[in-house]
CSV table of C-alpha atoms and ligand atoms in Angstrom, one decimal:
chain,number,residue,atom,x,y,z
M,1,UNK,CA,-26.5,130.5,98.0
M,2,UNK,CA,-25.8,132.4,94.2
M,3,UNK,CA,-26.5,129.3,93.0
M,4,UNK,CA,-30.5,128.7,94.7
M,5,UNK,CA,-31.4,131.5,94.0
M,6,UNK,CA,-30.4,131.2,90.3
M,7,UNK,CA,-32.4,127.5,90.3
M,8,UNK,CA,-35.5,129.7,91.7
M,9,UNK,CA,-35.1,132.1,89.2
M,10,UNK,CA,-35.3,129.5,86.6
M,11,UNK,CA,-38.1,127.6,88.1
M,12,UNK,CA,-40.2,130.8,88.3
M,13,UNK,CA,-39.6,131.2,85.1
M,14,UNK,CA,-40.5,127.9,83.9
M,15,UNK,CA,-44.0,128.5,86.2
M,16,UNK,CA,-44.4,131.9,84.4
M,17,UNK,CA,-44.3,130.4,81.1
M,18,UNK,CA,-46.0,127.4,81.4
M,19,UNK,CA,-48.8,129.8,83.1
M,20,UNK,CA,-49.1,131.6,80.2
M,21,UNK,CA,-48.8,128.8,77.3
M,22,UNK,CA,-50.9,126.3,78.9
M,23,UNK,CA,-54.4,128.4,78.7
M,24,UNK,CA,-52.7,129.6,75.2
M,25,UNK,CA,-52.6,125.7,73.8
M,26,UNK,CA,-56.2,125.1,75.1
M,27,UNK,CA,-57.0,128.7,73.3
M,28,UNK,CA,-55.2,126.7,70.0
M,29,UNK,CA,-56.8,123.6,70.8
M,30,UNK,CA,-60.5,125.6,70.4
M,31,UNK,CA,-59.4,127.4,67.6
M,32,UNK,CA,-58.6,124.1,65.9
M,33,UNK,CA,-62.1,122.5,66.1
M,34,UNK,CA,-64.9,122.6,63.5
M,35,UNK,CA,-62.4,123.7,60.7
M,36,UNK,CA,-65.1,123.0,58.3
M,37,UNK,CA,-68.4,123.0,59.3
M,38,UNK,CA,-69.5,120.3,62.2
M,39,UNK,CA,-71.3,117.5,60.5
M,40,UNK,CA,-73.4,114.9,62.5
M,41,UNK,CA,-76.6,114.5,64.3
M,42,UNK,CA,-78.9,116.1,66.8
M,43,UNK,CA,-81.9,114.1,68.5
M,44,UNK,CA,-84.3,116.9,68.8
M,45,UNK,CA,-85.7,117.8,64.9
M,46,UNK,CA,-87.5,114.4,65.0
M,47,UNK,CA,-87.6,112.7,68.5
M,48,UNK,CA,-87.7,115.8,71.1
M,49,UNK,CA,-87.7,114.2,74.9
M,50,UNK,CA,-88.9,111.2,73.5
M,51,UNK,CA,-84.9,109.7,73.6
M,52,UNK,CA,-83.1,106.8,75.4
M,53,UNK,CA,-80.1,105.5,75.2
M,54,UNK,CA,-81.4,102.6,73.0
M,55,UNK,CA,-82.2,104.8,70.5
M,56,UNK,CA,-78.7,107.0,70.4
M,57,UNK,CA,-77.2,103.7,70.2
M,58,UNK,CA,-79.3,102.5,67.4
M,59,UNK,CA,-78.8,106.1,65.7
M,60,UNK,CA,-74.8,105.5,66.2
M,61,UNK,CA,-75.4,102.2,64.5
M,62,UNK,CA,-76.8,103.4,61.7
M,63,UNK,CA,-74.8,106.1,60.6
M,64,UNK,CA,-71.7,103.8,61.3
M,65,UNK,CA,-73.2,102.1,58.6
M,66,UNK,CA,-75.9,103.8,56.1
M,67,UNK,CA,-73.2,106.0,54.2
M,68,UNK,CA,-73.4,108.7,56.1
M,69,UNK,CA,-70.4,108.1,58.2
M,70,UNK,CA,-68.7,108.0,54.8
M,71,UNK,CA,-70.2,110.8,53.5
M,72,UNK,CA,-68.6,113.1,56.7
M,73,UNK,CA,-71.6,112.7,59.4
M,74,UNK,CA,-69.3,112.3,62.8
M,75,UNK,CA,-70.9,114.3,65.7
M,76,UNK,CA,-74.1,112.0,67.4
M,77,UNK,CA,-75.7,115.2,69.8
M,78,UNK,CA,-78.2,114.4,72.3
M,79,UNK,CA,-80.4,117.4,72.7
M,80,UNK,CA,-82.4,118.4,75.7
M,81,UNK,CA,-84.3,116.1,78.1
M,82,UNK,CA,-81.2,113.5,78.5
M,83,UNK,CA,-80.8,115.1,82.4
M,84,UNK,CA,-82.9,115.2,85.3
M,85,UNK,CA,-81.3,116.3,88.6
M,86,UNK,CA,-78.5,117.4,90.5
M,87,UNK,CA,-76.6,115.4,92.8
M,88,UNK,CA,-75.9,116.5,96.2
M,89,UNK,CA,-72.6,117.7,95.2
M,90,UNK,CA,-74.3,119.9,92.6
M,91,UNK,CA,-73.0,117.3,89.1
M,92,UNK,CA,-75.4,117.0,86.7
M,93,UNK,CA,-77.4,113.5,86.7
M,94,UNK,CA,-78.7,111.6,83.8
M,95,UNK,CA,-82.0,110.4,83.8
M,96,UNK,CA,-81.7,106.9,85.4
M,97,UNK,CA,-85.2,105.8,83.5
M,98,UNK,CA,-83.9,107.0,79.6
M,99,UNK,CA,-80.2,106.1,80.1
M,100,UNK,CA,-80.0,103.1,82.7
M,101,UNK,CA,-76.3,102.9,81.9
M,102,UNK,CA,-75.5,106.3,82.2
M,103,UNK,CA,-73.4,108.6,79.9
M,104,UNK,CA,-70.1,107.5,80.2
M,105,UNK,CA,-71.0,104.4,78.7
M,106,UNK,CA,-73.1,105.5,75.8
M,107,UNK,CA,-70.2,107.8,75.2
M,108,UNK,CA,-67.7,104.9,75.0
M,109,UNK,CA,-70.6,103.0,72.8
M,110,UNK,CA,-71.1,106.0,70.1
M,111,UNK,CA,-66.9,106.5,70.3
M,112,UNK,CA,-66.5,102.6,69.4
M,113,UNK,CA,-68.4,103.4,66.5
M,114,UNK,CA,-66.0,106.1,65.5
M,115,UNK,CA,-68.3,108.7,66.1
M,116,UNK,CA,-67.6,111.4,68.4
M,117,UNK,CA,-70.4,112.3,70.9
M,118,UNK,CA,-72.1,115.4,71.9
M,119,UNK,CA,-74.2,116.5,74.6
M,120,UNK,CA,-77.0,119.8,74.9
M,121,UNK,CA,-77.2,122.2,78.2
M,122,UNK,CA,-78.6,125.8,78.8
M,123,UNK,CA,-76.9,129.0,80.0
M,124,UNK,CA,-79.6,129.6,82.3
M,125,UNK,CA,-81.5,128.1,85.4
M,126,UNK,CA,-83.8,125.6,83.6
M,127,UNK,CA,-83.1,124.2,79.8
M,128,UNK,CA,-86.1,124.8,77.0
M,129,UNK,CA,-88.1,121.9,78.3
M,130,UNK,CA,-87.6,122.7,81.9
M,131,UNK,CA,-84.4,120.1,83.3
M,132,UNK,CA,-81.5,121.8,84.8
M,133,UNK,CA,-79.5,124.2,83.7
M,134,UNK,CA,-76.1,125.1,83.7
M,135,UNK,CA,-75.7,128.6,85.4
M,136,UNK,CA,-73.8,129.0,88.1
M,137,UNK,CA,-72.3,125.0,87.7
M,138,UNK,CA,-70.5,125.7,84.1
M,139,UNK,CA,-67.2,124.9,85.6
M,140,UNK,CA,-68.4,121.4,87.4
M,141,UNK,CA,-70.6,120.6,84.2
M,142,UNK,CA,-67.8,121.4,81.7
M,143,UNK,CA,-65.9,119.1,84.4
M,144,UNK,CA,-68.2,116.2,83.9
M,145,UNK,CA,-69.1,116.6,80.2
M,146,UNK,CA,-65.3,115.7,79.6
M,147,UNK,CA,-64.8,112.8,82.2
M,148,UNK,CA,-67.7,111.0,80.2
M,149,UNK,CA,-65.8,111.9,77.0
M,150,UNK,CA,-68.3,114.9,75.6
M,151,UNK,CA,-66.7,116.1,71.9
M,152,UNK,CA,-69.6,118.9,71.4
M,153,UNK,CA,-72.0,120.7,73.6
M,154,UNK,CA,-75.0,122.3,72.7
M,155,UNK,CA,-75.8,125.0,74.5
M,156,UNK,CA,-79.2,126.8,74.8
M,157,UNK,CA,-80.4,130.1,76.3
M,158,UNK,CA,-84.0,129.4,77.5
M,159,UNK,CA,-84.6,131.0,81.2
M,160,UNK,CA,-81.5,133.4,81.2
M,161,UNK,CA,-83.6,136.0,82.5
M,162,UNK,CA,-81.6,139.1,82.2
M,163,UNK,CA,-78.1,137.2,81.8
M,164,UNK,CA,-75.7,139.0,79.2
M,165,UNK,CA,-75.0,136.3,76.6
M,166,UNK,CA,-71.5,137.5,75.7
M,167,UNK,CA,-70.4,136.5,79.7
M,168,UNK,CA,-72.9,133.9,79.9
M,169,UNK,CA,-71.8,131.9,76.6
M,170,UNK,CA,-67.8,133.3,77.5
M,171,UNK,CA,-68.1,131.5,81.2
M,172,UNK,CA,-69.1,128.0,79.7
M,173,UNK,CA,-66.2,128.8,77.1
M,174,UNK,CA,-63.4,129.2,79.5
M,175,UNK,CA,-65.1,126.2,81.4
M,176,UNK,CA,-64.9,124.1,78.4
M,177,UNK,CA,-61.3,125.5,77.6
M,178,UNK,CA,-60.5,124.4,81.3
M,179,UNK,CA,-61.3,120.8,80.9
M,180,UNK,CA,-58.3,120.2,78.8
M,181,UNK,CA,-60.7,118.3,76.3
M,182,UNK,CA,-61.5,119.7,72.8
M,183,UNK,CA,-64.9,120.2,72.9
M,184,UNK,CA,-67.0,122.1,70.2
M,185,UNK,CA,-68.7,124.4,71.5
M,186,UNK,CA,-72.4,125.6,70.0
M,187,UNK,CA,-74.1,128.5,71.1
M,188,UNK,CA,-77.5,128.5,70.6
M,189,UNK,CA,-78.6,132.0,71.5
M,190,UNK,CA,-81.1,132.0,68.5
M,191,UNK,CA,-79.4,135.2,67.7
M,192,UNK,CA,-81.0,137.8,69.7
M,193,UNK,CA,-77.8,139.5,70.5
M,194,UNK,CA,-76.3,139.3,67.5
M,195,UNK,CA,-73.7,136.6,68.3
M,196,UNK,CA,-71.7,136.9,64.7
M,197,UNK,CA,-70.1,140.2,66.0
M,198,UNK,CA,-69.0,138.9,69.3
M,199,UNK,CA,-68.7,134.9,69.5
M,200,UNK,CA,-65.6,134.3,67.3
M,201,UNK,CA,-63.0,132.7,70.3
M,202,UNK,CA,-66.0,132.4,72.0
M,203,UNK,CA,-67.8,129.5,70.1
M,204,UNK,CA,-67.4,127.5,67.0
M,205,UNK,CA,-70.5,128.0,66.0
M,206,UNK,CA,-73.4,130.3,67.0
M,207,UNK,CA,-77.4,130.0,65.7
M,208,UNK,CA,-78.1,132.9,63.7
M,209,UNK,CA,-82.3,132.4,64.1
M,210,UNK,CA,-85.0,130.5,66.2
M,211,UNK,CA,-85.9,127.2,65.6
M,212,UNK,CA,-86.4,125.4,62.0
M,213,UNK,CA,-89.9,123.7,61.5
M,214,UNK,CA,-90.1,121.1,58.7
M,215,UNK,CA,-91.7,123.6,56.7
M,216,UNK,CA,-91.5,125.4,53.6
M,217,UNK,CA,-92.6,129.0,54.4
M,218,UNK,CA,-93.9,129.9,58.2
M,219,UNK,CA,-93.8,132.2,61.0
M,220,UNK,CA,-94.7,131.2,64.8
M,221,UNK,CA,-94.2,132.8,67.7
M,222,UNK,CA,-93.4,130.9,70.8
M,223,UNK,CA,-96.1,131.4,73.6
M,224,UNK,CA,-93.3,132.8,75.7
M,225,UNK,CA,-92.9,135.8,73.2
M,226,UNK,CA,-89.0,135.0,73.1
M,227,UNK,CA,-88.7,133.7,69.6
M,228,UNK,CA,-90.0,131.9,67.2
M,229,UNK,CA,-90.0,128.8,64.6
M,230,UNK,CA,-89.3,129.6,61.3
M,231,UNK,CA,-89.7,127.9,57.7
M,232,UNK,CA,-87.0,127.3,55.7
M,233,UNK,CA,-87.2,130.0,53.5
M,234,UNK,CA,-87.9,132.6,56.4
M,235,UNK,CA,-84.5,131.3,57.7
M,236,UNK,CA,-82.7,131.6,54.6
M,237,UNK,CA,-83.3,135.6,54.4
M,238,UNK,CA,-82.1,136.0,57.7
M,239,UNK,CA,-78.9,134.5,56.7
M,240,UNK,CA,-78.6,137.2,54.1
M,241,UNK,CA,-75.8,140.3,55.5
M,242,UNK,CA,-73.8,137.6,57.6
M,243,UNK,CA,-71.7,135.6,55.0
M,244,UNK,CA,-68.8,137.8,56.1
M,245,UNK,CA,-68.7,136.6,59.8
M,246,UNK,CA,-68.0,132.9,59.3
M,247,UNK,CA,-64.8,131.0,58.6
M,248,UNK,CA,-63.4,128.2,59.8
M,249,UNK,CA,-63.6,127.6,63.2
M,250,UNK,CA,-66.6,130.1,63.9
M,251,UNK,CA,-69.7,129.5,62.1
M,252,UNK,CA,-73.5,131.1,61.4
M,253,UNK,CA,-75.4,128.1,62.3
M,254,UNK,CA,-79.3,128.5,60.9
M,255,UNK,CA,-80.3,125.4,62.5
M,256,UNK,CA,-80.3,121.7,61.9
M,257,UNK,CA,-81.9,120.1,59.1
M,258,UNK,CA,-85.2,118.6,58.5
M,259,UNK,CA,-84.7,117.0,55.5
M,260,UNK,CA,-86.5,113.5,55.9
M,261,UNK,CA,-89.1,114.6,58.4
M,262,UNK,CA,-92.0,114.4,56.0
M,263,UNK,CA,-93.2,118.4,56.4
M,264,UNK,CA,-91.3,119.2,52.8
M,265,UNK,CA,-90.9,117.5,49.2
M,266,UNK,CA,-88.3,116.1,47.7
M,267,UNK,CA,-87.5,119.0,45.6
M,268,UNK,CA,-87.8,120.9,48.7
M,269,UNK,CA,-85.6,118.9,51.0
M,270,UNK,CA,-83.0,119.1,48.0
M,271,UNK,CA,-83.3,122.9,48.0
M,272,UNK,CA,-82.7,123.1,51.7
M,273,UNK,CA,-79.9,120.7,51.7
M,274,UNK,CA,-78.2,122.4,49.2
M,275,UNK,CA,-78.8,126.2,50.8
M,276,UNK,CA,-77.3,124.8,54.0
M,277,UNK,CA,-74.2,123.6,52.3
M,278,UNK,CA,-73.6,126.8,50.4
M,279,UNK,CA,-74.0,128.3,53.9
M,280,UNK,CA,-71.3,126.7,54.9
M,281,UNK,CA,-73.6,126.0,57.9
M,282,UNK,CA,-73.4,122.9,60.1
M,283,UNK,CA,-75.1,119.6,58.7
M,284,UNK,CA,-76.6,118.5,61.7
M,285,UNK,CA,-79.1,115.4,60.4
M,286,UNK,CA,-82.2,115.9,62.2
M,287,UNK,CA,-84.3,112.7,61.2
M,288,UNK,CA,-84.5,108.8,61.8
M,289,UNK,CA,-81.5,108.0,60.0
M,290,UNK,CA,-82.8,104.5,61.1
M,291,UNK,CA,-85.5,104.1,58.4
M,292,UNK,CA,-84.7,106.7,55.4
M,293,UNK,CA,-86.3,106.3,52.1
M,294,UNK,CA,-83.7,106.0,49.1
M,295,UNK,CA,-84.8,109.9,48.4
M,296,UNK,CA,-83.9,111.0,51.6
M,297,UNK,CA,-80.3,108.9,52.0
M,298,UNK,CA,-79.1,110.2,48.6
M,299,UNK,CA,-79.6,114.0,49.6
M,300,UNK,CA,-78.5,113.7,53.0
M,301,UNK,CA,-74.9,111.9,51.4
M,302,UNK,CA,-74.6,113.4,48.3
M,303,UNK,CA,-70.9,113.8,48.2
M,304,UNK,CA,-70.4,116.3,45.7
M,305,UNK,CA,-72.9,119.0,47.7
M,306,UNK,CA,-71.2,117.9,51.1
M,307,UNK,CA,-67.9,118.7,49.4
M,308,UNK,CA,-68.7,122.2,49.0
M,309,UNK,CA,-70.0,122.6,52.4
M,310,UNK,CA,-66.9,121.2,54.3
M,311,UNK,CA,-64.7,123.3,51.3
M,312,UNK,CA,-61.8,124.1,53.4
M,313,UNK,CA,-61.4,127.7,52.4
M,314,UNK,CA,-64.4,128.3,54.8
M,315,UNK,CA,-66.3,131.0,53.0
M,316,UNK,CA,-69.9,131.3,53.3
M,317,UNK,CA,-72.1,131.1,50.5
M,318,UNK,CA,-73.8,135.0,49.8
M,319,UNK,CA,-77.0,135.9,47.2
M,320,UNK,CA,-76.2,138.0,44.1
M,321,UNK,CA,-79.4,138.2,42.5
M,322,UNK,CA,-82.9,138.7,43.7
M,323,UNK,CA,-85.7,139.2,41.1
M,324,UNK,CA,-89.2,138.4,42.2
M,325,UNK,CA,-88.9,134.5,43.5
M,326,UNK,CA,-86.1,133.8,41.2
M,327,UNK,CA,-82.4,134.0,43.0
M,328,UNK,CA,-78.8,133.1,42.7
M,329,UNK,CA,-76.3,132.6,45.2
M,330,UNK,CA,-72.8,131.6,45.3
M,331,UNK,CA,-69.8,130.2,47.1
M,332,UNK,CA,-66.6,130.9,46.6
M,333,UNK,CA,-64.3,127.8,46.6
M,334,UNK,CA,-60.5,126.7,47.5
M,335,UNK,CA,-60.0,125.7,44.1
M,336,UNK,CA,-61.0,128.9,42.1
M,337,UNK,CA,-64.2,127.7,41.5
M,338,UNK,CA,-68.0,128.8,42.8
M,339,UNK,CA,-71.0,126.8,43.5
M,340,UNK,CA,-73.7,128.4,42.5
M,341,UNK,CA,-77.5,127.9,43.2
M,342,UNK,CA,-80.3,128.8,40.8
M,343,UNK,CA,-83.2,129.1,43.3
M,344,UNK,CA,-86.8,129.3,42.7
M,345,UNK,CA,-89.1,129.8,44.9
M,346,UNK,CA,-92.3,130.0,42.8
M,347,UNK,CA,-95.4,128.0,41.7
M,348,UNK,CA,-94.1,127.3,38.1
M,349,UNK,CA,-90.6,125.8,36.7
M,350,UNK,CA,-88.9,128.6,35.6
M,351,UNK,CA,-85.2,129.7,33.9
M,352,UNK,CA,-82.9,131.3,35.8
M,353,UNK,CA,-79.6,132.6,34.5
M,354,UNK,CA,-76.6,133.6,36.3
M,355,UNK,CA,-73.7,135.6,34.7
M,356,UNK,CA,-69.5,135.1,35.5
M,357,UNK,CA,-69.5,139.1,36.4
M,358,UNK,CA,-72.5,138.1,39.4
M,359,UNK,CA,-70.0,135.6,40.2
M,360,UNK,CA,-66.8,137.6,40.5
M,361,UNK,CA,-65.5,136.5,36.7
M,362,UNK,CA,-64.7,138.5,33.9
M,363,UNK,CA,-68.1,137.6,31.2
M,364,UNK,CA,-65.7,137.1,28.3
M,365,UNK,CA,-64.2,133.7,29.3
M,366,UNK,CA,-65.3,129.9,29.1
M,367,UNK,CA,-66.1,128.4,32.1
M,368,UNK,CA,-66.9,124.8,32.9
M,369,UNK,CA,-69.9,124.2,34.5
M,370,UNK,CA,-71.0,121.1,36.6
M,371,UNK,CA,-74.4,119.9,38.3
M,372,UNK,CA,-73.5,118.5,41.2
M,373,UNK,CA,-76.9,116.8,41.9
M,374,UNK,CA,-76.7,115.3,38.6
M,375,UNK,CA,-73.0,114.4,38.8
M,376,UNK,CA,-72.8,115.2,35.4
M,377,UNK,CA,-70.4,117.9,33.5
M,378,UNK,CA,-72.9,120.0,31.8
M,379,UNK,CA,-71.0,121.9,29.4
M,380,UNK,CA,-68.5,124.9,28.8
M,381,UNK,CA,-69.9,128.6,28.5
M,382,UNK,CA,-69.0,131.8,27.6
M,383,UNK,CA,-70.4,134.6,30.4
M,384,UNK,CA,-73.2,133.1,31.3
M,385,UNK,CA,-75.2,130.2,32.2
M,386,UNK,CA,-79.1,129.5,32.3
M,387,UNK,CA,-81.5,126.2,33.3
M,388,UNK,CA,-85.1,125.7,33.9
M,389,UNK,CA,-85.1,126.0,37.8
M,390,UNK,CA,-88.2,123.1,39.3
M,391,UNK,CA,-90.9,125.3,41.4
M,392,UNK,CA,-89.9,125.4,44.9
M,393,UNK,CA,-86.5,123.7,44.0
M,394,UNK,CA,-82.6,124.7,43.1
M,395,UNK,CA,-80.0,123.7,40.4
M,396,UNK,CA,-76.6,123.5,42.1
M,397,UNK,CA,-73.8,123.8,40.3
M,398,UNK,CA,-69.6,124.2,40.1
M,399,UNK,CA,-68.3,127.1,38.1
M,400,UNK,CA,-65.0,126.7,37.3
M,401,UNK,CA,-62.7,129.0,34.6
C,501,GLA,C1,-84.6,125.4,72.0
C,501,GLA,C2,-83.5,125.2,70.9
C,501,GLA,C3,-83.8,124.0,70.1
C,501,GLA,C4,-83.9,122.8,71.1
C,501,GLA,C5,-84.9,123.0,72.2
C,501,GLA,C6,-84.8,122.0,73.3
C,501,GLA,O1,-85.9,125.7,71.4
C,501,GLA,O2,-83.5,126.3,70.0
C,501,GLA,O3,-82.9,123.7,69.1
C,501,GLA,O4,-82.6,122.6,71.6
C,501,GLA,O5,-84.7,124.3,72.8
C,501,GLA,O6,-85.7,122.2,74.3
């Protein structure tokens, strides 16, 4: 008798812990996602509904083998428009015209490339371009999205009505949590509510903006009123203030990138590229990656501007100096060091100078300095450092005592 009771003391006790560790390990498992910034791509920059499964296979192919695979690119998303219906069970169906096979198998194809596989939904009754939403089937989506072998999800916030985010975005959390599958999860709330003081647990990476446009400088509003698409510059100052709330595992996302989508130049596209990275933001390609000039393959892969984007000490890069159109900003770095960017955002090729104390070093000693477009060690300074700055364009460089 003594002795049943003592094997269902034990046995409650085994339940009690395992109750409490199991949802603990998912809670590790999230936390050890995106521990530098997701890299990959996303469909919707350059193709919007105009996708098929043909062409994410064809996109899989290609960064399999163009470099970019090498260079870090891993994450192949499917944006919105990939879903049409409901079944009469309430799962989620893909659209039998685009993706014949379904999304199990193009799953399984982008995995046998060694890519991992992503997927976009909304936290409200209709996504952006009017397919189903989520709300009210997170659970059986988050369900699904990890029996067809989902790694991210995307998730938008068009047609929330007057949904909170924090529970809305929390829900589809826990329901990816649930799963048992690590999935990254990417809120894009287009930062309304201010996501960088809540979402860290919650997501592993949160937009911080509307949407990009391939353009230098502009400012739209979306018929709707809700938002807006931005420039690149216009969403570089909003980035300015939240440097502090990213790390590894939770990042300020300011959107995917254009670069190769024709609306910018060279020097331009090189300038964004390198803003993102110092951003420490997500380098989510947003162009046909199937047909990219020479130009556009060498930004998109330069390896020594991607290394200070996935740096693992996860710090965001901040500005220190604003004077007219002439900046600098700067990343700290896990190996002591800082990459720096002298931006300038003017008509004319200019100098701009940055100076160890604006960098967090004392001005009397040497430091080494390196342009990491170039690839070329540029020389050892004392306090300071200057270079003629392209209009519209950056020099990016290592600063290391
Ligand atoms: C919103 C998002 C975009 C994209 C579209 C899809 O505008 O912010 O990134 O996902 O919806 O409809």
């Amino acid at each position: 008798m003594k002795s049943t009771r003592a094997v269902l003391s034990t046995l409650r006790l085994i339940f009690l812990v395992l109750l409490v560790t199991i949802p603990l390990r998912a809670q590790l498992e999230r936390n050890s996602l995106a521990q530098t910034p997701p890299m990959g791509w996303n469909s919707w920059n350059k193709f919007a509904c105009n996708i098929s499964e043909d062409l994410i296979k064809s996109v899989a192919d290609a960064i399999a083998t163009n470099g970019m695979k090498d260079a870090g690119y891993q994450y192949v998303v499917i944006d919105d428009c990939w879903q049409v219906d409901r079944d009469e069970n309430g799962f989620i169906v893909a659209d039998p015209k685009t993706f014949p096979s379904g999304i199990k198998s193009l799953a399984d194809y982008v995995h046998s490339k060694g890519l991992k596989f992503g997927l976009y939904s909304d936290a409200g009754s209709k996504t952006c371009a009017g397919r189903p939403g989520s709300q009210g089937h997170e659970y059986q989506d988050a369900l699904q999205y990890a029996r067809w072998g989902v790694d991210y999800l995307k998730y938008d916030w068009c047609n929330t009505e007057t949904r909170n985010a924090e529970e809305a975005y929390s829900t589809m959390s826990k329901a990816l949590l649930a799963t048992g599958r690590p999935i990254v999860f990417s809120m894009c709330e287009w930062g309304t509510a201010k996501p960088w003081q809540w979402a860290k647990g919650i997501g592993n990476l949160w937009r911080t903006t509307g949407d990009i446009s391939d353009k230098w400088s502009s400012h739209e509003k979306w018929p709707n009123g809700a938002c807006c698409q931005l420039g690149m510059l216009e969403i570089l100052d909003l980035q300015v203030g939240l440097d502090a709330f990213a790390g590894p595992g939770h990042w300020n996302d300011p959107d995917m990138l254009e670069v190769g989508n024709g609306g910018m130049t060279i020097p331009e596209y090189r300038a964004h590229f390198s803003f993102w990275a110092l951003l420490a933001a997500p380098l989510l390609a947003g162009n046909d990656v199937r047909s990219m000039t020479p130009d556009i393959r060498e930004i998109l892969t330069n390896s020594e501007v991607i290394a200070v984007n996935q740096d693992k000490l996860g710090r965001e890069g901040h500005r220190v100096e604003k004077s007219g159109d002439l900046e600098v900003w700067s990343k700290p770095l896990s190996d002591g060091s800082r990459a720096v960017i002298l931006f300038n955002r003017g008509a004319a090729d200019s100098k701009v100078s940055v100076t160890w104390e604006q960098i967090g070093y004392p001005n009397h000693i040497p430091a080494k300095v390196r342009d990491v477009w170039a690839h070329k060690d540029v020389g050892t300074f004392d306090g300071s450092y200057s270079a003629s700055v392209p209009s519209h364009s950056v020099v990016m460089v290592r600063i290391a005592p």
